[in-house]
Coordinates of C-alpha atoms in Angstrom, one line a residue:
Chain O
M1 CA -46.7 -37.9 36.0
T2 CA -43.3 -37.1 34.4
T3 CA -40.5 -35.4 36.3
S4 CA -39.4 -31.8 35.6
D5 CA -36.4 -33.2 33.8
T6 CA -38.3 -34.7 31.0
R7 CA -41.2 -32.2 30.4
P8 CA -40.3 -29.1 28.3
F9 CA -41.2 -25.8 29.9
C10 CA -40.3 -23.8 26.8
A11 CA -38.1 -23.6 23.8
A12 CA -35.4 -21.0 23.7
A13 CA -33.7 -19.5 20.7
D14 CA -30.5 -17.5 20.4
W15 CA -31.1 -16.0 17.0
G16 CA -28.1 -13.9 15.8
T17 CA -27.1 -12.3 12.6
T18 CA -25.5 -15.4 11.1
S19 CA -26.4 -18.2 13.4
F20 CA -29.5 -19.9 15.0
R21 CA -29.5 -22.1 18.1
L22 CA -32.5 -23.6 19.8
W23 CA -33.0 -25.6 23.0
L24 CA -35.9 -27.4 24.6
L25 CA -35.6 -26.6 28.3
G26 CA -37.1 -28.0 31.4
R27 CA -38.3 -25.5 34.1
D28 CA -35.1 -26.2 36.0
G29 CA -32.9 -25.5 33.0
T30 CA -32.4 -29.1 31.9
V31 CA -31.6 -29.3 28.2
L32 CA -34.1 -31.7 26.6
G33 CA -33.2 -31.1 23.0
E34 CA -30.9 -28.8 20.9
R35 CA -30.7 -27.6 17.3
R36 CA -28.0 -25.4 15.6
S37 CA -27.9 -24.0 12.1
R38 CA -26.6 -21.1 10.0
E39 CA -30.1 -19.8 9.5
G40 CA -29.3 -16.5 11.2
M41 CA -31.3 -13.3 10.6
Q42 CA -29.6 -12.7 7.2
S43 CA -30.6 -16.1 5.7
A44 CA -33.9 -16.7 7.7
A45 CA -35.6 -13.7 6.2
K46 CA -36.1 -15.4 2.8
P47 CA -37.9 -18.6 4.0
G48 CA -39.4 -16.6 6.8
F49 CA -38.6 -16.6 10.5
H50 CA -41.8 -18.4 11.5
A51 CA -41.2 -21.3 9.0
V52 CA -37.6 -21.7 10.1
L53 CA -38.5 -21.8 13.8
E54 CA -41.4 -24.3 13.3
Q55 CA -39.2 -26.6 11.2
H56 CA -36.7 -26.9 14.0
L57 CA -39.4 -27.3 16.7
L58 CA -40.9 -30.1 14.6
A59 CA -37.5 -31.8 14.4
L60 CA -37.4 -31.7 18.2
K61 CA -41.0 -33.0 18.5
A62 CA -42.1 -29.9 20.4
A63 CA -45.8 -29.6 21.3
D64 CA -47.8 -27.2 19.2
D65 CA -48.5 -25.0 22.3
L66 CA -45.0 -25.0 23.7
P67 CA -44.0 -21.3 24.2
V68 CA -40.8 -20.0 22.8
I69 CA -38.4 -17.3 24.0
V70 CA -36.0 -15.6 21.5
C71 CA -33.1 -13.2 21.9
G72 CA -30.7 -11.6 19.5
M73 CA -30.9 -9.9 16.1
A74 CA -34.2 -11.6 15.2
G75 CA -35.6 -8.7 17.4
S76 CA -33.9 -5.9 15.4
R77 CA -35.6 -3.7 12.9
Q78 CA -34.2 -5.9 10.1
G79 CA -35.3 -9.1 11.9
W80 CA -38.6 -10.9 12.5
V81 CA -40.5 -8.5 14.8
E82 CA -38.8 -5.5 16.3
A83 CA -38.4 -5.6 20.1
P84 CA -37.6 -2.0 20.8
Y85 CA -34.5 -1.3 23.0
V86 CA -35.0 -0.7 26.7
D87 CA -32.9 2.1 28.0
A88 CA -29.8 1.6 30.2
P89 CA -29.5 1.4 33.2
A90 CA -31.8 -1.6 32.6
S91 CA -33.0 -4.1 35.3
F92 CA -33.3 -7.7 34.3
D93 CA -37.1 -7.3 35.0
A94 CA -37.3 -4.4 32.6
I95 CA -35.6 -6.4 29.9
A96 CA -37.8 -9.5 30.3
G97 CA -40.8 -7.1 30.6
G98 CA -39.8 -5.6 27.3
A99 CA -40.3 -8.8 25.4
I100 CA -42.6 -8.5 22.4
R101 CA -45.1 -11.2 21.5
V102 CA -45.0 -12.2 17.8
P103 CA -48.4 -11.3 16.4
D104 CA -50.7 -13.3 14.1
I105 CA -49.4 -16.8 15.0
T106 CA -51.0 -19.2 17.4
R107 CA -47.8 -20.2 19.2
D108 CA -46.7 -17.9 22.1
V109 CA -43.3 -16.6 20.8
R110 CA -41.7 -13.7 22.8
I111 CA -38.7 -11.8 21.6
L112 CA -36.5 -10.2 24.2
P113 CA -35.3 -6.6 23.6
G114 CA -31.8 -5.2 23.4
V115 CA -30.6 -2.4 25.6
A116 CA -29.8 1.1 24.4
Q117 CA -27.5 3.6 26.0
R118 CA -28.8 6.9 24.6
P119 CA -26.8 10.1 24.0
G120 CA -27.2 12.6 26.7
V121 CA -28.3 10.1 29.4
A122 CA -25.1 8.1 29.4
Q123 CA -23.7 8.6 32.8
K124 CA -20.2 9.5 33.9
A125 CA -18.7 6.1 34.6
T126 CA -15.4 7.0 36.2
G127 CA -16.2 10.2 38.1
A128 CA -16.8 13.8 37.1
D129 CA -13.5 14.1 35.2
G130 CA -13.6 10.8 33.3
P131 CA -15.1 10.3 29.9
S132 CA -18.7 9.3 29.6
L133 CA -20.0 6.0 28.2
G134 CA -20.9 6.7 24.6
P135 CA -24.1 6.1 22.7
D136 CA -24.2 2.4 22.4
V137 CA -26.5 -0.7 21.9
I138 CA -26.4 -4.4 22.8
R139 CA -28.8 -7.1 21.5
G140 CA -28.4 -10.6 22.7
E141 CA -25.6 -9.8 25.2
E142 CA -28.2 -8.6 27.7
T143 CA -29.5 -12.1 27.8
Q144 CA -26.1 -13.6 28.4
V145 CA -25.7 -11.2 31.4
M146 CA -29.1 -12.3 32.8
G147 CA -27.8 -15.9 32.6
L148 CA -24.4 -15.4 34.2
G149 CA -25.5 -14.6 37.8
L150 CA -22.8 -12.1 38.3
A151 CA -22.4 -10.1 41.5
A152 CA -23.2 -6.4 41.5
G153 CA -20.1 -4.4 40.6
T154 CA -18.8 -6.9 38.1
L155 CA -17.3 -5.8 34.8
L156 CA -18.0 -8.4 32.1
C157 CA -16.1 -8.6 28.8
L158 CA -17.7 -10.4 25.9
P159 CA -15.2 -10.7 23.0
G160 CA -16.5 -10.8 19.4
T161 CA -16.4 -8.9 16.1
H162 CA -17.7 -6.1 18.2
S163 CA -16.6 -6.7 21.8
K164 CA -18.8 -5.6 24.7
W165 CA -17.7 -4.5 28.1
I166 CA -20.7 -4.4 30.5
S167 CA -20.9 -3.0 34.0
V168 CA -23.3 -5.2 35.9
G169 CA -25.3 -3.9 38.9
D170 CA -27.8 -5.7 41.2
R171 CA -29.8 -7.7 38.7
R172 CA -29.3 -4.8 36.4
I173 CA -27.1 -3.6 33.4
D174 CA -25.6 -0.3 34.5
G175 CA -23.8 0.6 31.3
F176 CA -21.6 -0.8 28.6
S177 CA -19.2 0.0 25.8
T178 CA -18.7 -1.7 22.4
F179 CA -15.3 -1.8 20.7
M180 CA -14.9 -2.4 16.9
T181 CA -11.6 -4.1 17.5
G182 CA -12.4 -7.4 15.7
E183 CA -13.9 -5.8 12.7
L184 CA -11.0 -3.4 12.4
F185 CA -8.5 -6.3 12.7
Q186 CA -10.3 -8.0 9.8
L187 CA -10.3 -4.9 7.6
L188 CA -6.7 -4.1 8.3
S189 CA -5.4 -7.6 7.8
T190 CA -7.3 -8.3 4.6
Q191 CA -8.2 -4.9 2.9
S192 CA -5.4 -2.4 3.8
I193 CA -1.8 -2.0 2.6
L194 CA -0.8 -4.2 5.6
R195 CA -2.2 -7.2 3.8
H196 CA 1.1 -7.3 1.8
T197 CA 3.0 -7.6 5.1
L198 CA 0.8 -10.0 7.1
D199 CA -0.2 -13.6 6.9
P200 CA -3.9 -13.3 7.5
D201 CA -4.2 -17.0 8.2
A202 CA -1.5 -17.2 10.8
D203 CA -2.3 -18.5 14.3
V204 CA -1.9 -15.4 16.5
M205 CA -1.4 -17.3 19.7
A206 CA 1.4 -19.4 18.1
E207 CA 3.3 -16.0 18.1
S208 CA 2.5 -15.1 21.6
A209 CA 5.7 -13.0 22.2
S210 CA 4.8 -10.8 19.2
F211 CA 1.2 -10.6 20.4
V212 CA 2.1 -9.6 23.9
A213 CA 4.6 -7.0 22.7
G214 CA 1.8 -5.6 20.5
V215 CA -0.6 -5.4 23.5
E216 CA 2.0 -3.6 25.5
A217 CA 2.7 -1.1 22.7
G218 CA -1.0 -0.4 22.1
H219 CA -1.8 -0.2 25.8
A220 CA 1.1 2.1 26.6
A221 CA 0.5 4.7 23.8
P222 CA -2.9 4.4 22.2
A223 CA -2.5 7.7 20.5
L224 CA 0.3 6.2 18.3
I225 CA -1.9 3.5 16.9
L226 CA -2.3 5.1 13.4
N227 CA 1.5 5.4 13.2
R228 CA 2.4 2.0 14.7
L229 CA 0.1 0.3 12.1
F230 CA 2.4 1.8 9.3
S231 CA 5.5 0.6 11.2
L232 CA 4.2 -3.0 10.6
R233 CA 4.4 -2.2 6.8
A234 CA 7.9 -0.7 7.2
D235 CA 9.1 -3.7 9.2
G236 CA 7.8 -5.8 6.3
L237 CA 9.8 -3.8 3.8
F238 CA 12.9 -4.2 5.9
G239 CA 12.4 -7.9 6.3
S240 CA 12.6 -7.5 10.0
R241 CA 9.4 -9.3 11.1
S242 CA 7.8 -12.4 9.7
P243 CA 4.2 -12.2 8.2
A244 CA 2.9 -14.4 11.0
K245 CA 4.6 -12.3 13.7
A246 CA 3.2 -9.1 12.0
L247 CA -0.3 -10.5 12.2
A248 CA 0.1 -11.3 15.9
R249 CA 1.6 -7.8 16.6
L250 CA -1.4 -6.2 14.8
S251 CA -3.9 -8.2 16.8
G252 CA -2.1 -7.3 20.1
M253 CA -1.8 -3.6 19.3
L254 CA -5.5 -3.3 18.6
L255 CA -6.4 -5.2 21.8
G256 CA -4.0 -3.1 23.8
V257 CA -5.8 0.1 22.6
E258 CA -9.2 -1.5 23.4
I259 CA -8.1 -2.4 27.0
A260 CA -6.7 1.1 27.6
G261 CA -10.0 2.5 26.4
A262 CA -12.1 0.1 28.5
A263 CA -10.1 1.1 31.6
M264 CA -11.1 4.8 31.0
L265 CA -14.8 3.9 30.8
H266 CA -15.3 1.2 33.4
P267 CA -14.0 1.8 37.0
E268 CA -14.0 -1.9 38.0
R269 CA -10.3 -2.7 37.1
S270 CA -10.9 -6.4 37.2
V271 CA -13.0 -8.3 34.7
V272 CA -15.0 -11.5 34.1
L273 CA -14.2 -12.9 30.7
A274 CA -16.9 -14.9 29.0
A275 CA -15.8 -16.3 25.7
S276 CA -14.7 -19.6 24.1
G277 CA -12.1 -20.6 21.5
P278 CA -9.3 -18.5 20.2
L279 CA -10.8 -15.2 21.3
F280 CA -10.8 -16.4 24.9
D281 CA -7.1 -17.1 24.7
L282 CA -6.3 -13.8 23.1
Y283 CA -8.3 -11.7 25.6
R284 CA -7.1 -13.6 28.6
T285 CA -3.5 -13.1 27.5
A286 CA -3.9 -9.5 26.6
L287 CA -5.7 -8.6 29.8
G288 CA -3.0 -10.3 31.8
A289 CA -0.3 -8.4 29.9
A290 CA -2.1 -5.2 30.7
G291 CA -2.2 -6.0 34.4
W292 CA -5.9 -6.9 34.8
T293 CA -7.3 -9.5 37.2
V294 CA -9.3 -11.9 35.1
D295 CA -12.0 -14.3 36.2
V296 CA -13.7 -16.7 33.8
A297 CA -17.4 -17.4 33.2
D298 CA -19.1 -20.1 31.1
A299 CA -20.0 -18.3 27.9
D300 CA -21.7 -21.4 26.4
A301 CA -24.3 -21.8 29.1
A302 CA -24.9 -18.1 29.7
V303 CA -27.4 -17.3 26.9
R304 CA -29.4 -20.4 27.5
K305 CA -29.7 -19.6 31.2
G306 CA -30.6 -16.0 30.4
L307 CA -33.3 -17.2 28.0
L308 CA -34.7 -19.5 30.7
A309 CA -34.8 -16.5 33.2
G310 CA -36.7 -14.5 30.6
A311 CA -39.0 -17.3 29.9
L312 CA -39.8 -17.9 33.6
Q313 CA -40.9 -14.2 33.8
C314 CA -42.8 -14.1 30.4
F315 CA -44.5 -17.4 30.8
A316 CA -45.0 -17.4 34.6
S317 CA -48.7 -18.3 34.3
A318 CA -48.0 -21.2 31.9
Chain Y
M1 CA 23.1 32.6 -27.1
T2 CA 19.8 31.9 -25.3
T3 CA 19.0 33.1 -21.8
S4 CA 18.8 30.6 -19.0
D5 CA 15.0 31.0 -19.0
T6 CA 14.6 29.3 -22.4
R7 CA 17.2 26.6 -22.4
P8 CA 16.3 23.4 -20.5
F9 CA 18.8 22.2 -18.0
C10 CA 17.0 19.0 -17.2
A11 CA 13.7 17.2 -17.2
A12 CA 12.2 16.3 -13.8
A13 CA 9.6 13.7 -13.1
D14 CA 7.5 13.1 -10.0
W15 CA 6.5 9.5 -10.6
G16 CA 4.1 8.1 -8.0
T17 CA 2.0 5.1 -7.5
T18 CA -0.9 6.4 -9.6
S19 CA 0.3 9.6 -11.2
F20 CA 3.1 10.9 -13.4
R21 CA 4.2 14.5 -13.7
L22 CA 7.0 15.9 -15.8
W23 CA 8.6 19.3 -16.2
L24 CA 11.3 20.8 -18.4
L25 CA 13.3 23.0 -16.1
G26 CA 15.8 25.8 -16.7
R27 CA 18.9 25.9 -14.4
D28 CA 17.2 28.6 -12.4
G29 CA 14.0 26.6 -12.0
T30 CA 12.0 28.2 -14.7
V31 CA 9.3 25.8 -16.0
L32 CA 9.7 25.4 -19.8
G33 CA 7.2 22.7 -20.3
E34 CA 4.9 20.4 -18.3
R35 CA 3.1 17.0 -18.8
R36 CA 0.7 15.2 -16.4
S37 CA -0.9 11.8 -16.8
R38 CA -2.3 8.8 -14.8
E39 CA 0.6 6.6 -15.9
G40 CA 1.9 6.0 -12.4
M41 CA 4.0 3.1 -11.4
Q42 CA 1.0 0.7 -11.5
S43 CA 0.0 1.4 -15.1
A44 CA 3.5 2.3 -16.5
A45 CA 4.9 -1.1 -15.8
K46 CA 3.0 -2.7 -18.8
P47 CA 4.1 -0.3 -21.6
G48 CA 7.5 0.1 -19.8
F49 CA 8.8 3.1 -17.8
H50 CA 11.3 4.0 -20.5
A51 CA 8.7 4.1 -23.3
V52 CA 6.3 6.2 -21.2
L53 CA 9.1 8.7 -20.3
E54 CA 10.4 9.0 -23.8
Q55 CA 6.9 9.6 -25.2
H56 CA 6.3 12.5 -22.8
L57 CA 9.8 13.9 -23.5
L58 CA 9.1 13.8 -27.2
A59 CA 5.8 15.6 -26.7
L60 CA 7.8 18.4 -25.0
K61 CA 10.4 18.4 -27.8
A62 CA 13.2 17.6 -25.3
A63 CA 16.7 17.0 -26.8
D64 CA 17.9 13.4 -26.9
D65 CA 20.7 14.1 -24.5
L66 CA 18.6 16.1 -21.9
P67 CA 19.2 14.5 -18.5
V68 CA 16.2 13.5 -16.4
I69 CA 15.8 13.4 -12.6
V70 CA 13.0 11.2 -11.1
C71 CA 11.6 10.8 -7.6
G72 CA 8.8 8.7 -6.2
M73 CA 7.6 5.1 -6.4
A74 CA 9.3 4.6 -9.8
G75 CA 12.4 4.0 -7.6
S76 CA 10.8 1.3 -5.4
R77 CA 11.4 -2.4 -5.8
Q78 CA 8.2 -2.7 -7.8
G79 CA 9.1 0.3 -9.9
W80 CA 11.5 0.9 -12.8
V81 CA 14.9 0.6 -11.1
E82 CA 15.2 0.3 -7.4
A83 CA 16.9 3.2 -5.7
P84 CA 17.7 1.7 -2.3
Y85 CA 16.6 3.8 0.7
V86 CA 19.2 6.0 2.4
D87 CA 19.0 5.8 6.2
A88 CA 17.6 8.6 8.4
P89 CA 18.9 10.9 9.7
A90 CA 19.6 11.7 6.0
S91 CA 21.3 14.9 4.7
F92 CA 20.0 16.4 1.4
D93 CA 23.5 15.6 -0.1
A94 CA 23.2 12.0 0.9
I95 CA 19.8 11.7 -0.7
A96 CA 21.0 13.3 -4.0
G97 CA 24.1 11.2 -3.7
G98 CA 22.0 8.1 -3.5
A99 CA 20.4 8.6 -6.9
I100 CA 20.7 5.6 -9.2
R101 CA 21.4 5.9 -12.9
V102 CA 19.0 3.8 -15.0
P103 CA 21.3 1.3 -16.8
D104 CA 21.3 0.2 -20.5
I105 CA 19.8 3.3 -22.0
T106 CA 21.6 6.2 -23.6
R107 CA 19.8 9.1 -21.8
D108 CA 21.1 10.0 -18.4
V109 CA 18.2 9.2 -16.1
R110 CA 18.7 9.3 -12.3
I111 CA 16.2 8.1 -9.8
L112 CA 16.4 9.6 -6.3
P113 CA 16.1 7.3 -3.3
G114 CA 13.6 7.3 -0.5
V115 CA 14.6 7.5 3.2
A116 CA 14.4 4.6 5.7
Q117 CA 14.1 4.9 9.4
R118 CA 15.3 1.4 10.5
P119 CA 14.3 -0.4 13.7
G120 CA 16.8 -0.1 16.4
V121 CA 18.4 3.1 15.1
A122 CA 15.3 5.2 15.4
Q123 CA 16.2 7.9 17.9
K124 CA 14.2 9.1 20.9
A125 CA 12.5 12.2 19.5
T126 CA 11.0 13.6 22.7
G127 CA 13.5 12.9 25.4
A128 CA 14.5 9.7 27.2
D129 CA 11.0 9.0 28.5
G130 CA 9.1 9.7 25.3
P131 CA 8.2 7.0 22.7
S132 CA 10.6 6.4 19.8
L133 CA 10.0 7.1 16.2
G134 CA 9.0 3.8 14.7
P135 CA 10.3 1.8 11.7
D136 CA 9.2 3.9 8.7
V137 CA 9.8 4.8 5.1
I138 CA 9.2 7.8 2.8
R139 CA 9.7 7.9 -1.0
G140 CA 9.0 11.1 -2.8
E141 CA 8.3 13.2 0.3
E142 CA 12.1 13.5 0.8
T143 CA 12.3 15.4 -2.5
Q144 CA 9.4 17.7 -1.4
V145 CA 11.4 18.5 1.8
M146 CA 14.5 19.3 -0.3
G147 CA 12.4 21.8 -2.3
L148 CA 10.7 23.6 0.6
G149 CA 13.8 25.4 2.0
L150 CA 12.6 25.0 5.6
A151 CA 14.6 26.2 8.6
A152 CA 16.3 23.7 10.8
G153 CA 13.9 22.6 13.6
T154 CA 10.8 22.7 11.4
L155 CA 8.2 20.0 11.7
L156 CA 6.5 19.5 8.3
C157 CA 3.1 17.8 7.8
L158 CA 2.3 16.3 4.4
P159 CA -1.3 15.0 4.4
G160 CA -2.3 12.1 2.1
T161 CA -3.6 8.6 2.2
H162 CA -0.7 8.0 4.4
S163 CA 0.2 11.3 6.0
K164 CA 3.9 12.1 6.8
W165 CA 5.2 14.2 9.7
I166 CA 8.9 15.1 9.1
S167 CA 11.3 16.7 11.5
V168 CA 13.7 18.8 9.4
G169 CA 17.2 19.6 10.4
D170 CA 19.9 21.7 8.7
R171 CA 19.6 20.6 5.1
R172 CA 18.7 17.2 6.6
I173 CA 15.8 14.9 7.4
D174 CA 16.1 14.0 11.1
G175 CA 13.2 11.6 11.4
F176 CA 9.6 11.1 10.4
S177 CA 6.4 9.3 11.1
T178 CA 3.7 8.0 8.8
F179 CA 0.0 7.8 9.9
M180 CA -2.5 5.5 8.1
T181 CA -5.3 7.9 8.8
G182 CA -6.5 8.4 5.3
E183 CA -6.6 4.8 4.4
L184 CA -8.4 3.9 7.6
F185 CA -11.0 6.6 6.9
Q186 CA -11.6 5.1 3.5
L187 CA -11.9 1.5 4.9
L188 CA -14.2 2.5 7.7
S189 CA -16.5 4.7 5.7
T190 CA -16.9 2.2 2.8
Q191 CA -16.2 -1.3 4.1
S192 CA -17.2 -1.4 7.8
I193 CA -20.5 -1.6 9.5
L194 CA -20.3 2.2 9.7
R195 CA -21.1 2.5 6.0
H196 CA -24.8 2.0 6.9
T197 CA -24.6 5.1 9.1
L198 CA -22.4 7.4 7.0
D199 CA -22.8 9.3 3.7
P200 CA -19.3 8.5 2.2
D201 CA -19.8 11.2 -0.5
A202 CA -20.6 14.0 2.0
D203 CA -18.4 17.1 2.1
V204 CA -16.7 16.9 5.5
M205 CA -15.9 20.6 5.7
A206 CA -19.5 21.5 5.0
E207 CA -20.2 19.9 8.5
S208 CA -17.3 21.7 10.2
A209 CA -18.9 21.7 13.7
S210 CA -19.2 17.9 13.6
F211 CA -15.7 17.6 12.2
V212 CA -14.2 19.8 14.9
A213 CA -16.2 18.0 17.7
G214 CA -14.7 14.8 16.3
V215 CA -11.2 16.2 16.3
E216 CA -11.6 17.3 20.0
A217 CA -13.0 13.9 21.0
G218 CA -10.2 11.9 19.2
H219 CA -7.5 14.3 20.5
A220 CA -8.6 14.3 24.1
A221 CA -9.0 10.5 24.5
P222 CA -7.2 8.5 21.7
A223 CA -7.6 5.3 23.7
L224 CA -11.3 5.4 23.2
I225 CA -11.2 5.5 19.4
L226 CA -12.3 1.8 18.9
N227 CA -15.3 2.5 21.1
R228 CA -16.2 6.0 19.8
L229 CA -16.3 4.5 16.3
F230 CA -19.1 2.2 17.3
S231 CA -20.9 5.2 19.0
L232 CA -21.3 6.6 15.4
R233 CA -23.2 3.4 14.6
A234 CA -25.4 3.7 17.7
D235 CA -26.1 7.4 17.0
G236 CA -27.2 6.3 13.5
L237 CA -29.6 3.7 15.0
F238 CA -31.0 6.4 17.3
G239 CA -31.4 8.8 14.4
S240 CA -29.5 11.4 16.5
R241 CA -26.9 12.3 13.8
S242 CA -27.2 12.8 10.0
P243 CA -25.1 10.6 7.7
A244 CA -23.2 13.7 6.5
K245 CA -22.4 14.8 10.1
A246 CA -21.4 11.2 11.0
L247 CA -18.8 11.2 8.1
A248 CA -17.5 14.5 9.3
R249 CA -17.2 13.3 12.9
L250 CA -15.4 10.1 11.8
S251 CA -12.9 12.1 9.8
G252 CA -12.4 14.5 12.8
M253 CA -12.0 11.7 15.3
L254 CA -9.3 9.9 13.3
L255 CA -7.4 13.2 12.6
G256 CA -7.6 14.0 16.3
V257 CA -5.9 10.7 17.2
E258 CA -3.3 11.3 14.5
I259 CA -2.4 14.8 15.9
A260 CA -2.3 13.4 19.5
G261 CA 0.2 10.8 18.2
A262 CA 2.3 13.2 16.2
A263 CA 2.6 15.4 19.3
M264 CA 4.1 12.4 21.2
L265 CA 6.7 11.7 18.5
H266 CA 7.8 15.2 17.3
P267 CA 8.8 17.8 19.9
E268 CA 8.3 20.9 17.7
R269 CA 4.7 21.7 18.7
S270 CA 4.2 24.0 15.7
V271 CA 4.0 22.7 12.2
V272 CA 4.4 23.7 8.5
L273 CA 1.5 22.3 6.5
A274 CA 2.1 21.5 2.8
A275 CA -1.0 20.3 1.0
S276 CA -3.6 21.4 -1.4
G277 CA -7.3 20.9 -1.9
P278 CA -9.7 19.4 0.7
L279 CA -6.9 17.8 2.8
F280 CA -5.3 21.2 3.3
D281 CA -8.6 22.5 4.8
L282 CA -9.1 19.4 7.0
Y283 CA -5.7 19.4 8.4
R284 CA -5.5 23.2 9.0
T285 CA -8.8 23.1 10.8
A286 CA -7.9 20.0 12.8
L287 CA -4.5 21.4 13.8
G288 CA -6.1 24.6 14.9
A289 CA -8.7 22.8 17.0
A290 CA -5.9 20.9 18.6
G291 CA -4.1 24.1 19.6
W292 CA -1.2 23.9 17.1
T293 CA 0.4 26.9 15.4
V294 CA 0.2 26.3 11.7
D295 CA 2.3 27.8 8.9
V296 CA 1.7 27.1 5.3
A297 CA 4.1 26.0 2.5
D298 CA 3.5 25.7 -1.2
A299 CA 3.0 22.0 -1.8
D300 CA 2.7 22.3 -5.6
A301 CA 6.1 23.8 -6.2
A302 CA 7.9 21.8 -3.5
V303 CA 8.6 18.6 -5.4
R304 CA 9.7 20.5 -8.6
K305 CA 12.1 22.6 -6.6
G306 CA 13.4 19.5 -4.8
L307 CA 13.9 17.7 -8.1
L308 CA 15.9 20.7 -9.4
A309 CA 18.1 20.7 -6.3
G310 CA 18.8 17.0 -6.9
A311 CA 19.5 17.5 -10.6
L312 CA 21.9 20.3 -9.9
Q313 CA 23.9 17.9 -7.7
C314 CA 23.6 14.9 -10.0
F315 CA 24.3 16.8 -13.2
A316 CA 26.8 19.3 -11.9
S317 CA 29.2 18.7 -14.7
A318 CA 26.5 18.9 -17.4

């Protein structure tokens, strides 16, 4: 008889738009094998999702009958098999219960659904006079939330190209808001007239004073953002700010507007930040400059733990 | 002896980034000839600005010694001859006095300067507690202001890819603010993830209810703009808004944020709108929805009249 540490309970895949990550997991969460590749939804469609998955399972010497749990964009309409959104507020049980079994293959592969916040049912988050959470979707982030083990009442921030702010209840996602900050930063710094004024390859955190000044400006007067963007261009014409500092100020201004908006939608006023790399530093600095209390969660382990929680529910009889 | 109506006093060129427009003008402003082309600053650089100008003057049978007044991007650093910015607040006399004579040619050609609002000298527009006008530039718009004959205390709005809000004093430009609204609308509707949700060729004013709802949303809560943009995407996934309505709502939201920002920077609270075509309809509708009083000025004649005013000062001894 082997110990639980050495016998895989399931395989778990975080299958996003541009990346694929697979683990073999013991029932207690022990990692028994891992694979990473760039075969995300966009590139896996051509060889086929099933072939990509089996190739990586083979490389890990996984048994033919090992069940697999999947989250992320592989479950979108453009993915492998659509796992329709469950509606917010969504309990963790409802999310795991919404997993779709991939048809017509012998292996038991379940894809977890995303969560939809539909128009009309989005609740008032901050009292009767505050703005409502808007129509919104998450897919993949719900699994991170399931893995983080956060207390009810926690506000979670997950930075990214589209950052997600998620109000977490008792084993439940109460509501959330997505901000297009990262995508807008990319567009403005590379495609707009500002590209003549900025160094798009500069290290924003190396110009932290400019970054923080931008956060404070964006946070204090979000309505001015469309004007303050052009001021970056004018400053460039006047030679009064370096291209690296201009990039840092742009990043800060957009983050300041995001944080001001998140404060209108989520009443918690303190936040758990789950990120890694440069985005972690940017958000932690910006949130601090805007006066928020910030706690930190382990972003790397979150999705794996959430996949295990989903697998334990889906494969309970295994 | 001919009448003043038939003898040209000068030629006047509005020479922008992508367009060229030339008039022969009598001393009283009578239009004695007109040429339009796409030979803006970007395309005129190759054949040469002088050659382009002379070719159009020849087509109008202008005398070899007829003086020419020019405004617009032809006077920028990347243009024909740089006419350095004059600083705001800038009197009309200072602007005309800042015209630069093109060297090394026999014809008397003067290029009017733009106006710069430099960092540090930008005044508080709305009292000690309000935000300051930011670093900013205009080039070409100052000449429109000179031609409009507005009363002191007027706030002028000139829509465009980069819209300009200009506080006008007594024959003087007191200050101004540029908003990158039009450029951001183009980027978001054609380059961002929203392009999957929008019809970029839809007629925004044909969906005026969606446009006005967007204006009201953007104006009421500018801080939420980065989130409400993503809601357009979610609405598209839910099938709850048509691609044409989504484009109209996007346009309205951005304009609502612009108007909220302009209200913070300019104390006038009523505005003279000088525009033509679709942008005129959009701005008039949006300003009305945001509760502004709107008067209308003739945008087409403005730059021509401003060029004449500049010419009368530059060529007074002619």
